mmCIF file of C-alpha atoms and ligand atoms in Angstrom:
data_model
loop_
_atom_site.group_PDB
_atom_site.id
_atom_site.type_symbol
_atom_site.label_atom_id
_atom_site.label_comp_id
_atom_site.label_asym_id
_atom_site.label_seq_id
_atom_site.Cartn_x
_atom_site.Cartn_y
_atom_site.Cartn_z
ATOM 1 C CA MET A 1 116.618 128.820 160.111
ATOM 2 C CA LYS A 2 119.674 129.614 161.764
ATOM 3 C CA PHE A 3 120.924 127.132 164.451
ATOM 4 C CA LEU A 4 123.365 127.162 167.151
ATOM 5 C CA LYS A 5 126.763 125.166 166.028
ATOM 6 C CA ASN A 6 128.745 126.234 169.346
ATOM 7 C CA PHE A 7 128.803 127.513 172.475
ATOM 8 C CA LYS A 8 130.170 127.781 175.893
ATOM 9 C CA SER A 9 129.741 123.635 177.104
ATOM 10 C CA GLU A 10 128.122 122.880 180.239
ATOM 11 C CA LEU A 11 128.786 119.611 179.975
ATOM 12 C CA THR A 12 130.483 116.840 177.821
ATOM 13 C CA VAL A 13 129.798 113.247 177.245
ATOM 14 C CA GLU A 14 131.310 111.123 175.577
ATOM 15 C CA SER A 15 129.355 107.823 174.088
ATOM 16 C CA PRO A 16 130.935 104.836 172.206
ATOM 17 C CA GLY A 17 129.889 103.066 169.442
ATOM 18 C CA ARG A 18 130.688 98.635 170.288
ATOM 19 C CA ILE A 19 131.465 96.253 168.603
ATOM 20 C CA ASN A 20 130.061 92.913 169.722
ATOM 21 C CA LEU A 21 133.077 89.560 169.697
ATOM 22 C CA ILE A 22 129.715 87.228 168.704
ATOM 23 C CA GLY A 23 125.817 86.228 169.592
ATOM 24 C CA GLU A 24 124.893 88.149 167.248
ATOM 25 C CA HIS A 25 120.246 88.497 167.320
ATOM 26 C CA THR A 26 120.172 87.203 169.729
ATOM 27 C CA ASP A 27 119.992 89.538 171.777
ATOM 28 C CA TYR A 28 116.221 89.770 171.038
ATOM 29 C CA ASN A 29 115.713 85.868 171.289
ATOM 30 C CA MET A 30 116.672 85.892 175.477
ATOM 31 C CA GLY A 31 119.878 84.667 174.710
ATOM 32 C CA TYR A 32 123.500 85.635 175.361
ATOM 33 C CA VAL A 33 125.759 87.983 173.755
ATOM 34 C CA LEU A 34 129.179 88.817 174.502
ATOM 35 C CA PRO A 35 129.909 92.751 173.154
ATOM 36 C CA THR A 36 132.193 95.632 174.355
ATOM 37 C CA ALA A 37 132.300 99.927 173.509
ATOM 38 C CA ILE A 38 134.773 100.925 171.317
ATOM 39 C CA GLU A 39 137.086 104.354 171.513
ATOM 40 C CA LYS A 40 135.427 105.356 168.400
ATOM 41 C CA LYS A 41 132.418 107.893 169.605
ATOM 42 C CA ILE A 42 129.733 110.059 169.951
ATOM 43 C CA ILE A 43 130.615 113.384 171.690
ATOM 44 C CA PHE A 44 128.560 115.734 173.097
ATOM 45 C CA GLN A 45 127.875 119.707 174.393
ATOM 46 C CA PHE A 46 125.092 120.840 176.744
ATOM 47 C CA ARG A 47 123.827 123.313 178.185
ATOM 48 C CA LYS A 48 120.793 124.800 179.718
ATOM 49 C CA ASN A 49 119.132 127.691 178.172
ATOM 50 C CA ASP A 50 117.039 128.825 180.261
ATOM 51 C CA SER A 51 113.688 128.139 178.167
ATOM 52 C CA PRO A 52 111.228 125.896 180.379
ATOM 53 C CA ASN A 53 110.873 123.735 176.652
ATOM 54 C CA LYS A 54 112.400 125.060 173.790
ATOM 55 C CA CYS A 55 115.445 123.556 172.333
ATOM 56 C CA GLN A 56 118.323 123.308 169.428
ATOM 57 C CA VAL A 57 120.290 120.153 168.836
ATOM 58 C CA TYR A 58 123.119 120.688 165.350
ATOM 59 C CA SER A 59 125.386 117.505 164.104
ATOM 60 C CA THR A 60 127.778 118.256 163.109
ATOM 61 C CA THR A 61 128.887 115.147 161.495
ATOM 62 C CA PHE A 62 125.587 115.644 158.978
ATOM 63 C CA ASP A 63 126.048 120.270 159.816
ATOM 64 C CA THR A 64 122.459 120.322 160.411
ATOM 65 C CA GLY A 65 120.339 120.889 163.296
ATOM 66 C CA PHE A 66 116.501 122.048 164.289
ATOM 67 C CA LYS A 67 114.567 123.519 166.940
ATOM 68 C CA LEU A 68 112.140 121.764 168.958
ATOM 69 C CA ASP A 69 109.187 121.936 171.684
ATOM 70 C CA LEU A 70 109.088 119.934 174.784
ATOM 71 C CA ASN A 71 105.580 119.988 174.562
ATOM 72 C CA ALA A 72 105.084 118.985 171.868
ATOM 73 C CA ILE A 73 107.167 115.633 170.623
ATOM 74 C CA GLU A 74 106.740 113.855 167.442
ATOM 75 C CA LYS A 75 107.995 111.844 165.127
ATOM 76 C CA SER A 76 109.998 113.026 162.510
ATOM 77 C CA ALA A 77 110.182 112.716 158.400
ATOM 78 C CA ILE A 78 114.401 113.573 158.991
ATOM 79 C CA GLU A 79 115.639 110.106 159.933
ATOM 80 C CA TRP A 80 118.016 111.047 162.373
ATOM 81 C CA GLU A 81 116.346 113.630 164.134
ATOM 82 C CA ASN A 82 113.918 110.243 165.454
ATOM 83 C CA TYR A 83 116.919 109.215 168.105
ATOM 84 C CA ILE A 84 116.434 112.308 169.561
ATOM 85 C CA LEU A 85 113.036 112.283 169.775
ATOM 86 C CA GLY A 86 112.371 109.301 170.876
ATOM 87 C CA VAL A 87 114.434 109.661 173.244
ATOM 88 C CA LEU A 88 112.624 112.786 174.759
ATOM 89 C CA ASP A 89 109.700 111.042 174.204
ATOM 90 C CA GLU A 90 110.557 108.109 176.632
ATOM 91 C CA ILE A 91 112.206 111.102 178.708
ATOM 92 C CA SER A 92 109.361 112.525 179.819
ATOM 93 C CA LYS A 93 107.280 109.790 179.781
ATOM 94 C CA ARG A 94 109.084 109.079 182.968
ATOM 95 C CA THR A 95 110.563 113.000 184.155
ATOM 96 C CA ASN A 96 108.636 116.307 184.062
ATOM 97 C CA LYS A 97 112.071 117.768 185.175
ATOM 98 C CA LEU A 98 113.713 117.969 181.693
ATOM 99 C CA GLU A 99 114.077 121.547 180.160
ATOM 100 C CA GLY A 100 115.096 123.409 177.355
ATOM 101 C CA PHE A 101 117.925 123.051 176.094
ATOM 102 C CA ASP A 102 121.620 123.039 173.615
ATOM 103 C CA CYS A 103 123.439 120.073 172.295
ATOM 104 C CA THR A 104 125.709 119.727 169.330
ATOM 105 C CA ILE A 105 127.140 116.440 168.504
ATOM 106 C CA GLU A 106 129.738 115.677 166.467
ATOM 107 C CA SER A 107 131.290 111.877 166.449
ATOM 108 C CA ASN A 108 134.101 110.153 164.767
ATOM 109 C CA LEU A 109 131.980 106.937 165.196
ATOM 110 C CA PRO A 110 130.922 105.617 160.555
ATOM 111 C CA THR A 111 127.357 106.032 161.171
ATOM 112 C CA GLY A 112 125.065 103.056 159.596
ATOM 113 C CA SER A 113 128.113 100.370 159.746
ATOM 114 C CA GLY A 114 127.102 98.425 162.530
ATOM 115 C CA LEU A 115 128.825 99.759 164.963
ATOM 116 C CA SER A 116 125.719 100.521 166.578
ATOM 117 C CA SER A 117 126.250 104.732 165.975
ATOM 118 C CA SER A 118 122.019 104.384 166.519
ATOM 119 C CA ALA A 119 123.172 103.413 170.109
ATOM 120 C CA ALA A 120 125.783 106.134 171.335
ATOM 121 C CA LEU A 121 123.371 108.961 169.618
ATOM 122 C CA GLU A 122 120.452 107.754 172.369
ATOM 123 C CA CYS A 123 122.507 106.609 175.281
ATOM 124 C CA GLY A 124 124.482 109.716 175.213
ATOM 125 C CA LEU A 125 121.866 111.431 174.761
ATOM 126 C CA ALA A 126 119.430 110.341 177.741
ATOM 127 C CA TYR A 127 123.120 110.732 180.384
ATOM 128 C CA GLY A 128 124.403 113.709 179.260
ATOM 129 C CA LEU A 129 119.679 115.117 179.887
ATOM 130 C CA ASN A 130 119.985 112.537 182.939
ATOM 131 C CA GLU A 131 123.407 114.981 184.196
ATOM 132 C CA LEU A 132 122.183 118.544 183.411
ATOM 133 C CA PHE A 133 118.894 117.914 184.674
ATOM 134 C CA ASP A 134 118.825 115.356 187.291
ATOM 135 C CA LEU A 135 117.062 113.524 186.950
ATOM 136 C CA GLY A 136 117.923 110.780 188.789
ATOM 137 C CA LEU A 137 117.736 107.518 185.921
ATOM 138 C CA THR A 138 120.405 104.578 186.645
ATOM 139 C CA LYS A 139 122.022 103.410 183.649
ATOM 140 C CA MET A 140 119.918 100.596 183.545
ATOM 141 C CA GLU A 141 117.034 102.741 182.638
ATOM 142 C CA MET A 142 118.254 104.826 179.882
ATOM 143 C CA VAL A 143 119.931 101.721 178.775
ATOM 144 C CA LYS A 144 115.650 100.681 178.734
ATOM 145 C CA LEU A 145 114.737 104.019 177.700
ATOM 146 C CA SER A 146 116.781 104.195 174.602
ATOM 147 C CA GLN A 147 115.751 100.975 173.426
ATOM 148 C CA VAL A 148 112.395 101.427 173.476
ATOM 149 C CA ALA A 149 112.960 105.144 171.713
ATOM 150 C CA GLU A 150 114.345 102.788 168.928
ATOM 151 C CA HIS A 151 111.718 100.511 168.551
ATOM 152 C CA THR A 152 109.379 103.456 168.425
ATOM 153 C CA TYR A 153 110.508 106.074 166.819
ATOM 154 C CA ALA A 154 113.533 104.998 165.234
ATOM 155 C CA GLY A 155 111.589 101.886 163.913
ATOM 156 C CA THR A 156 113.813 98.348 164.809
ATOM 157 C CA GLN A 157 112.712 96.722 166.934
ATOM 158 C CA CYS A 158 116.437 96.014 168.182
ATOM 159 C CA GLY A 159 117.340 93.667 171.783
ATOM 160 C CA ILE A 160 118.722 95.358 174.621
ATOM 161 C CA MET A 161 122.942 94.888 173.197
ATOM 162 C CA ASP A 162 123.411 97.933 171.371
ATOM 163 C CA GLN A 163 122.477 100.199 174.106
ATOM 164 C CA PHE A 164 123.323 97.792 177.214
ATOM 165 C CA ALA A 165 127.760 98.029 175.836
ATOM 166 C CA SER A 166 127.082 100.912 174.715
ATOM 167 C CA VAL A 167 127.043 102.081 178.432
ATOM 168 C CA MET A 168 127.601 99.621 180.267
ATOM 169 C CA SER A 169 131.466 98.004 178.935
ATOM 170 C CA LYS A 170 134.846 98.316 180.636
ATOM 171 C CA GLU A 171 137.692 99.223 179.599
ATOM 172 C CA GLY A 172 139.765 95.708 178.502
ATOM 173 C CA HIS A 173 136.397 93.322 178.691
ATOM 174 C CA MET A 174 134.154 92.411 177.187
ATOM 175 C CA LEU A 175 130.840 92.280 178.441
ATOM 176 C CA LEU A 176 128.811 88.363 178.732
ATOM 177 C CA LEU A 177 124.920 89.852 179.532
ATOM 178 C CA ASP A 178 121.942 87.257 179.322
ATOM 179 C CA CYS A 179 120.039 89.999 177.541
ATOM 180 C CA ARG A 180 116.547 87.837 179.705
ATOM 181 C CA SER A 181 118.469 88.266 183.071
ATOM 182 C CA LEU A 182 120.473 91.210 182.368
ATOM 183 C CA ASP A 183 122.377 89.643 184.968
ATOM 184 C CA TYR A 184 126.673 90.744 183.278
ATOM 185 C CA THR A 185 129.857 89.795 183.769
ATOM 186 C CA PRO A 186 132.369 91.443 181.991
ATOM 187 C CA ILE A 187 135.271 88.861 180.677
ATOM 188 C CA PRO A 188 138.627 90.616 180.707
ATOM 189 C CA ILE A 189 140.545 90.402 177.095
ATOM 190 C CA ASN A 190 144.049 89.920 176.296
ATOM 191 C CA LEU A 191 144.551 88.839 171.920
ATOM 192 C CA ASN A 192 148.235 90.147 172.652
ATOM 193 C CA PRO A 193 150.122 90.231 169.827
ATOM 194 C CA TYR A 194 147.005 89.663 168.105
ATOM 195 C CA LYS A 195 144.724 92.820 167.439
ATOM 196 C CA ILE A 196 140.803 93.665 166.589
ATOM 197 C CA ILE A 197 141.032 95.077 163.156
ATOM 198 C CA LEU A 198 137.751 96.158 161.710
ATOM 199 C CA LEU A 199 137.378 96.861 157.270
ATOM 200 C CA ASN A 200 135.222 99.266 156.844
ATOM 201 C CA THR A 201 133.445 97.820 153.931
ATOM 202 C CA LYS A 202 131.561 101.629 153.545
ATOM 203 C CA VAL A 203 128.157 99.533 152.051
ATOM 204 C CA SER A 204 124.989 100.127 153.879
ATOM 205 C CA HIS A 205 122.031 98.088 152.444
ATOM 206 C CA ASN A 206 118.554 100.074 153.229
ATOM 207 C CA LEU A 207 117.032 96.921 153.249
ATOM 208 C CA ALA A 208 118.490 96.568 157.177
ATOM 209 C CA THR A 209 115.678 97.717 159.307
ATOM 210 C CA SER A 210 112.759 95.838 157.391
ATOM 211 C CA GLU A 211 114.568 92.667 156.771
ATOM 212 C CA TYR A 212 115.885 92.833 160.322
ATOM 213 C CA ASN A 213 112.546 93.207 161.350
ATOM 214 C CA THR A 214 111.571 90.178 159.292
ATOM 215 C CA ARG A 215 114.412 88.352 161.178
ATOM 216 C CA LYS A 216 112.835 88.683 164.629
ATOM 217 C CA ASN A 217 109.483 87.506 162.963
ATOM 218 C CA GLU A 218 110.514 84.635 161.620
ATOM 219 C CA CYS A 219 112.370 83.214 164.723
ATOM 220 C CA GLU A 220 108.359 84.351 166.897
ATOM 221 C CA GLN A 221 107.285 81.703 164.373
ATOM 222 C CA GLY A 222 109.936 79.094 165.038
ATOM 223 C CA VAL A 223 108.865 80.358 169.109
ATOM 224 C CA ALA A 224 104.653 79.795 168.730
ATOM 225 C CA VAL A 225 105.445 75.859 166.980
ATOM 226 C CA LEU A 226 108.072 75.271 168.614
ATOM 227 C CA LYS A 227 105.096 76.650 172.169
ATOM 228 C CA GLU A 228 102.955 73.902 170.886
ATOM 229 C CA ASP A 229 104.792 70.897 172.033
ATOM 230 C CA TYR A 230 106.505 72.750 174.731
ATOM 231 C CA PRO A 231 104.985 75.504 176.203
ATOM 232 C CA GLU A 232 108.053 76.829 178.365
ATOM 233 C CA VAL A 233 109.574 77.643 175.909
ATOM 234 C CA ASN A 234 109.569 81.332 176.206
ATOM 235 C CA SER A 235 112.121 82.647 173.305
ATOM 236 C CA LEU A 236 114.489 80.982 170.825
ATOM 237 C CA ARG A 237 116.948 80.733 174.235
ATOM 238 C CA ASP A 238 114.012 77.912 175.521
ATOM 239 C CA VAL A 239 115.156 75.653 172.970
ATOM 240 C CA THR A 240 117.901 72.716 171.327
ATOM 241 C CA PHE A 241 118.453 71.320 168.599
ATOM 242 C CA GLU A 242 116.378 68.623 169.031
ATOM 243 C CA MET A 243 113.724 70.012 170.279
ATOM 244 C CA LEU A 244 113.883 72.442 167.168
ATOM 245 C CA ASP A 245 114.328 69.136 165.112
ATOM 246 C CA CYS A 246 111.299 68.109 166.294
ATOM 247 C CA VAL A 247 108.986 71.028 164.844
ATOM 248 C CA ARG A 248 110.946 70.013 161.356
ATOM 249 C CA ASP A 249 108.182 69.296 159.707
ATOM 250 C CA ARG A 250 105.604 72.467 161.062
ATOM 251 C CA VAL A 251 108.226 74.964 159.400
ATOM 252 C CA SER A 252 109.289 76.276 156.768
ATOM 253 C CA THR A 253 112.524 75.839 155.234
ATOM 254 C CA THR A 254 114.048 79.880 156.169
ATOM 255 C CA VAL A 255 112.165 79.515 160.526
ATOM 256 C CA TYR A 256 113.951 76.315 161.094
ATOM 257 C CA ASN A 257 117.310 77.970 158.830
ATOM 258 C CA ARG A 258 116.883 80.914 161.667
ATOM 259 C CA CYS A 259 116.219 79.159 164.425
ATOM 260 C CA SER A 260 119.173 76.765 164.138
ATOM 261 C CA PHE A 261 121.211 80.023 163.042
ATOM 262 C CA ILE A 262 120.128 81.886 166.952
ATOM 263 C CA ILE A 263 120.807 77.853 168.459
ATOM 264 C CA ALA A 264 124.742 77.424 167.344
ATOM 265 C CA GLU A 265 125.567 81.266 168.138
ATOM 266 C CA ASN A 266 123.999 81.031 171.515
ATOM 267 C CA ASN A 267 126.081 78.477 171.952
ATOM 268 C CA ARG A 268 129.206 80.275 170.500
ATOM 269 C CA VAL A 269 129.279 82.761 173.043
ATOM 270 C CA HIS A 270 129.428 80.317 176.189
ATOM 271 C CA GLU A 271 132.683 78.508 173.952
ATOM 272 C CA MET A 272 133.199 82.124 173.073
ATOM 273 C CA ALA A 273 133.784 82.702 176.747
ATOM 274 C CA GLU A 274 135.569 79.239 177.550
ATOM 275 C CA ALA A 275 138.342 80.097 174.296
ATOM 276 C CA LEU A 276 139.038 83.622 176.265
ATOM 277 C CA SER A 277 139.486 82.628 179.868
ATOM 278 C CA LYS A 278 141.495 79.756 178.933
ATOM 279 C CA ASN A 279 143.649 82.680 175.925
ATOM 280 C CA ASP A 280 142.803 80.086 172.611
ATOM 281 C CA LEU A 281 143.059 81.708 170.299
ATOM 282 C CA VAL A 282 142.826 79.065 166.884
ATOM 283 C CA LYS A 283 139.358 78.590 168.772
ATOM 284 C CA VAL A 284 138.314 82.195 168.767
ATOM 285 C CA GLY A 285 139.291 82.516 165.223
ATOM 286 C CA GLN A 286 137.159 79.365 164.070
ATOM 287 C CA ILE A 287 134.145 80.280 165.987
ATOM 288 C CA LEU A 288 134.328 84.050 164.075
ATOM 289 C CA TYR A 289 134.617 81.601 161.073
ATOM 290 C CA ASP A 290 132.068 79.386 162.508
ATOM 291 C CA ALA A 291 129.465 82.256 162.684
ATOM 292 C CA HIS A 292 129.867 83.685 159.495
ATOM 293 C CA GLU A 293 129.036 81.459 157.706
ATOM 294 C CA GLY A 294 125.548 81.168 159.778
ATOM 295 C CA ILE A 295 125.029 84.701 159.228
ATOM 296 C CA SER A 296 125.530 84.215 155.445
ATOM 297 C CA LYS A 297 123.738 81.035 154.157
ATOM 298 C CA LEU A 298 120.895 80.779 157.793
ATOM 299 C CA TYR A 299 120.454 83.453 158.631
ATOM 300 C CA GLU A 300 120.885 85.995 155.122
ATOM 301 C CA VAL A 301 122.116 88.769 156.467
ATOM 302 C CA SER A 302 125.562 89.004 155.393
ATOM 303 C CA CYS A 303 125.956 90.548 151.958
ATOM 304 C CA ALA A 304 128.261 90.273 148.988
ATOM 305 C CA GLU A 305 131.010 92.245 150.161
ATOM 306 C CA SER A 306 131.283 91.303 153.823
ATOM 307 C CA ASP A 307 131.276 87.711 152.832
ATOM 308 C CA TYR A 308 134.123 88.858 150.142
ATOM 309 C CA LEU A 309 136.115 89.251 152.377
ATOM 310 C CA VAL A 310 135.131 87.214 155.035
ATOM 311 C CA GLU A 311 136.619 85.089 152.986
ATOM 312 C CA PHE A 312 139.592 87.592 151.755
ATOM 313 C CA SER A 313 141.169 87.046 155.659
ATOM 314 C CA LYS A 314 140.757 83.191 155.268
ATOM 315 C CA SER A 315 144.224 83.566 152.580
ATOM 316 C CA ASN A 316 145.978 85.665 154.640
ATOM 317 C CA GLU A 317 148.036 83.241 157.251
ATOM 318 C CA PHE A 318 148.511 86.664 160.127
ATOM 319 C CA VAL A 319 144.376 86.099 160.022
ATOM 320 C CA LEU A 320 142.599 83.921 162.674
ATOM 321 C CA GLY A 321 138.847 84.319 162.403
ATOM 322 C CA ALA A 322 137.364 86.474 160.899
ATOM 323 C CA ARG A 323 132.990 87.792 160.648
ATOM 324 C CA GLN A 324 130.595 90.624 159.759
ATOM 325 C CA THR A 325 129.660 92.216 162.778
ATOM 326 C CA GLY A 326 126.467 93.988 163.564
ATOM 327 C CA GLY A 327 122.711 93.631 162.135
ATOM 328 C CA GLY A 328 124.520 93.054 159.004
ATOM 329 C CA PHE A 329 123.989 94.038 155.274
ATOM 330 C CA GLY A 330 127.264 95.487 155.287
ATOM 331 C CA GLY A 331 128.468 97.623 157.825
ATOM 332 C CA CYS A 332 132.374 95.861 159.066
ATOM 333 C CA THR A 333 134.108 92.463 159.536
ATOM 334 C CA LEU A 334 136.238 92.129 162.895
ATOM 335 C CA ASN A 335 139.293 90.385 162.112
ATOM 336 C CA ILE A 336 141.868 89.122 164.141
ATOM 337 C CA VAL A 337 144.869 89.750 162.458
ATOM 338 C CA HIS A 338 148.537 89.025 164.428
ATOM 339 C CA GLU A 339 150.291 92.414 165.091
ATOM 340 C CA ASP A 340 152.567 91.858 162.411
ATOM 341 C CA GLY A 341 150.976 91.315 159.724
ATOM 342 C CA VAL A 342 148.174 94.068 160.555
ATOM 343 C CA GLU A 343 149.559 96.740 157.483
ATOM 344 C CA ASN A 344 149.579 93.227 155.064
ATOM 345 C CA PHE A 345 146.817 92.323 155.930
ATOM 346 C CA ILE A 346 145.076 95.947 155.452
ATOM 347 C CA THR A 347 146.893 96.824 152.710
ATOM 348 C CA SER A 348 146.265 93.392 149.974
ATOM 349 C CA ALA A 349 142.566 93.792 151.736
ATOM 350 C CA THR A 350 142.427 97.366 150.433
ATOM 351 C CA LYS A 351 143.772 96.965 146.661
ATOM 352 C CA ALA A 352 141.583 93.258 146.052
ATOM 353 C CA TYR A 353 138.525 95.353 147.259
ATOM 354 C CA LYS A 354 139.087 98.069 145.468
ATOM 355 C CA GLU A 355 139.371 95.987 142.545
ATOM 356 C CA ASN A 356 136.213 93.741 143.725
ATOM 357 C CA PHE A 357 134.133 97.119 144.359
ATOM 358 C CA ASN A 358 135.662 99.755 143.568
ATOM 359 C CA ILE A 359 135.281 101.443 146.939
ATOM 360 C CA VAL A 360 137.875 102.017 148.896
ATOM 361 C CA LEU A 361 138.118 100.037 152.025
ATOM 362 C CA GLU A 362 138.378 102.067 155.466
ATOM 363 C CA ALA A 363 140.416 99.970 158.358
ATOM 364 C CA PHE A 364 141.201 100.734 162.133
ATOM 365 C CA GLU A 365 142.462 98.881 165.162
ATOM 366 C CA VAL A 366 139.894 98.923 167.932
ATOM 367 C CA LYS A 367 140.075 97.953 171.902
ATOM 368 C CA PRO A 368 137.882 96.603 174.712
ATOM 369 C CA SER A 369 136.810 100.420 175.838
ATOM 370 C CA THR A 370 134.506 102.341 179.363
ATOM 371 C CA GLY A 371 131.332 102.835 178.504
ATOM 372 C CA THR A 372 129.907 105.760 178.047
ATOM 373 C CA PHE A 373 131.067 108.970 180.906
ATOM 374 C CA SER A 374 130.370 112.354 181.457
ATOM 375 C CA TYR A 375 132.577 115.566 182.037
ATOM 376 C CA THR A 376 131.486 119.143 183.405
ATOM 377 C CA HIS A 377 132.804 122.295 183.215
ATOM 378 C CA LYS A 378 133.313 124.399 185.445
ATOM 379 C CA GLU A 379 133.130 128.346 185.045
ATOM 380 C CA SER A 380 136.769 130.092 185.594
HETATM 381 P P1 ADP B 401 124.495 102.391 162.960
HETATM 382 O O1 ADP B 401 123.567 101.954 164.244
HETATM 383 O O2 ADP B 401 125.111 100.207 163.457
HETATM 384 O O3 ADP B 401 125.118 102.199 163.447
HETATM 385 P P2 ADP B 401 121.814 102.789 162.305
HETATM 386 O O4 ADP B 401 120.771 102.854 160.840
HETATM 387 O O5 ADP B 401 121.104 101.821 163.548
HETATM 388 O O6 ADP B 401 123.209 102.418 161.931
HETATM 389 O O7 ADP B 401 122.740 103.750 163.118
HETATM 390 C C1 ADP B 401 122.446 104.805 161.834
HETATM 391 C C2 ADP B 401 121.060 106.092 161.988
HETATM 392 O O8 ADP B 401 122.146 106.714 163.284
HETATM 393 C C3 ADP B 401 122.451 107.031 161.444
HETATM 394 O O9 ADP B 401 121.777 107.100 160.096
HETATM 395 C C4 ADP B 401 121.917 109.161 161.895
HETATM 396 O O10 ADP B 401 120.230 108.884 161.568
HETATM 397 C C5 ADP B 401 121.957 108.587 162.870
HETATM 398 N N1 ADP B 401 123.160 108.788 163.343
HETATM 399 C C6 ADP B 401 124.104 108.025 164.044
HETATM 400 N N2 ADP B 401 125.245 109.056 164.403
HETATM 401 C C7 ADP B 401 124.629 110.455 163.936
HETATM 402 C C8 ADP B 401 125.151 112.061 164.129
HETATM 403 N N3 ADP B 401 126.711 111.920 164.800
HETATM 404 N N4 ADP B 401 124.704 112.269 163.729
HETATM 405 C C9 ADP B 401 123.583 112.895 163.880
HETATM 406 N N5 ADP B 401 122.758 111.497 163.492
HETATM 407 C C10 ADP B 401 123.700 110.327 163.857
HETATM 408 MG MG1 MG B 402 121.700 100.624 165.321
#
C-alpha cells in the first residue's frame, strides 16, 4: 500500500513532550503535579482531502502509515495507530464536523522514554483537527478527550498530567496543577546557573503499561480500606500519614508502601513549589533525590538502569539532585546540573553507563517551554 508522505500542508501543529519536576503518579490519585512542556516535540502537517470520511496518517518516525475511514473507527493491532484512532473516536462522539484529512507526523521527541510522546501525539492530532475543521473544542476538552483515548484505545489508565502539560504549558514556567479541580498556577522557574539535563536510559521496559495499571489498582485498594474509617476519602489526595497508619494492619505491605509514597510525593510537590519560589536550589535537588528513593523502593516503578544513573549523579559535585521522570521502568532521569559541570557530567555518565549496561546514553538539556501551537500556510 502506498502512503502519502509529502503534500502541501495547510496547517502545522507543534505538539511538545513534557517533563515532570515532581509529583509522579499523583495525578490519577487526584493530587498535585509540577510539569512543563519541553522543546522536543512532534510536528504535524495537515490538509483536508475533500473526501467526506477517508483519511491517511503517516509517521515519518516509524516510516509507516495507514488509511482509515471515519465511519468505521475501531481498535488496531498496531500500537501507534491506536493513539490516532482513539482521538478520532472521541472527537466523533463530540462533533459531526470531522471530514477526510491527510496528516504526516515527524518527531524529535524520544518515544517510550517518559517524556510523553503519547500525549503529544494525541493532543497534537486533536489540536490540528480542531483548527482544520473549526470544531470549537476548548483546550481542556482536547486534553480530556486525549486522556480518554489513552484509556480506551491505548489501554493505559493514565491521569490528566501528560495531556495537560503538553497543551497548557507556558515558557519559563512549571505548572502547579491540582489534578482534582484542574486549577493551575504557572510557577516561574529560574535555575540559573543550573540546567535541567535529561539522561535517556534508552530502556523502555514493556511491563510499563500493565504495571502502571497495577499501581493504580493498588492505590484504589488502599482507598477502599481507608474509606471504611474515613468515608470522606475519595482518593489518596485526601489521606494523611496518620490516617494511613490507622489502617496499617488491614492493608498489605505493598499497598501500604504505594499509599505512603503517594502521600509523601504529593507533599513534595508543595515543598518543591516553595523551594522554587525561594530559589532554594539545594532543596530542589534534595527533593528530587528523596522522590527517587520512593519511586524505587516504595512505588517500585524504577529499574536498574535508572537507579544506576541517579546513584551515579550523587558522586558528581556539579549535580544538585536527580530522579527518574515519567511513568517509570526506564525512560529518562532528570538532573539539576551546574552549567560549568554539564559536559563533565554527561561525559562521565556516558562512559560509566556504557561500561555497566553497554548502552550509549543520550543526554540533552531541556527548558520549560510553551504548550501546543499551530500555524496555517496561506496560498502564495
Ligand atoms: P511515552 O509517552 O513516555 O513516550 P508511551 O509508551 O506512553 O511512552 O507512548 C509511546 C508510543 O506513542 C509509541 O510506542 C508509539 O506507539 C506512539 N508514538 C509516539 N511518537 C510517535 C511518532 N512520532 N509516530 C508514531 N507513533 C508515535
Ligand atoms: Mg505515554
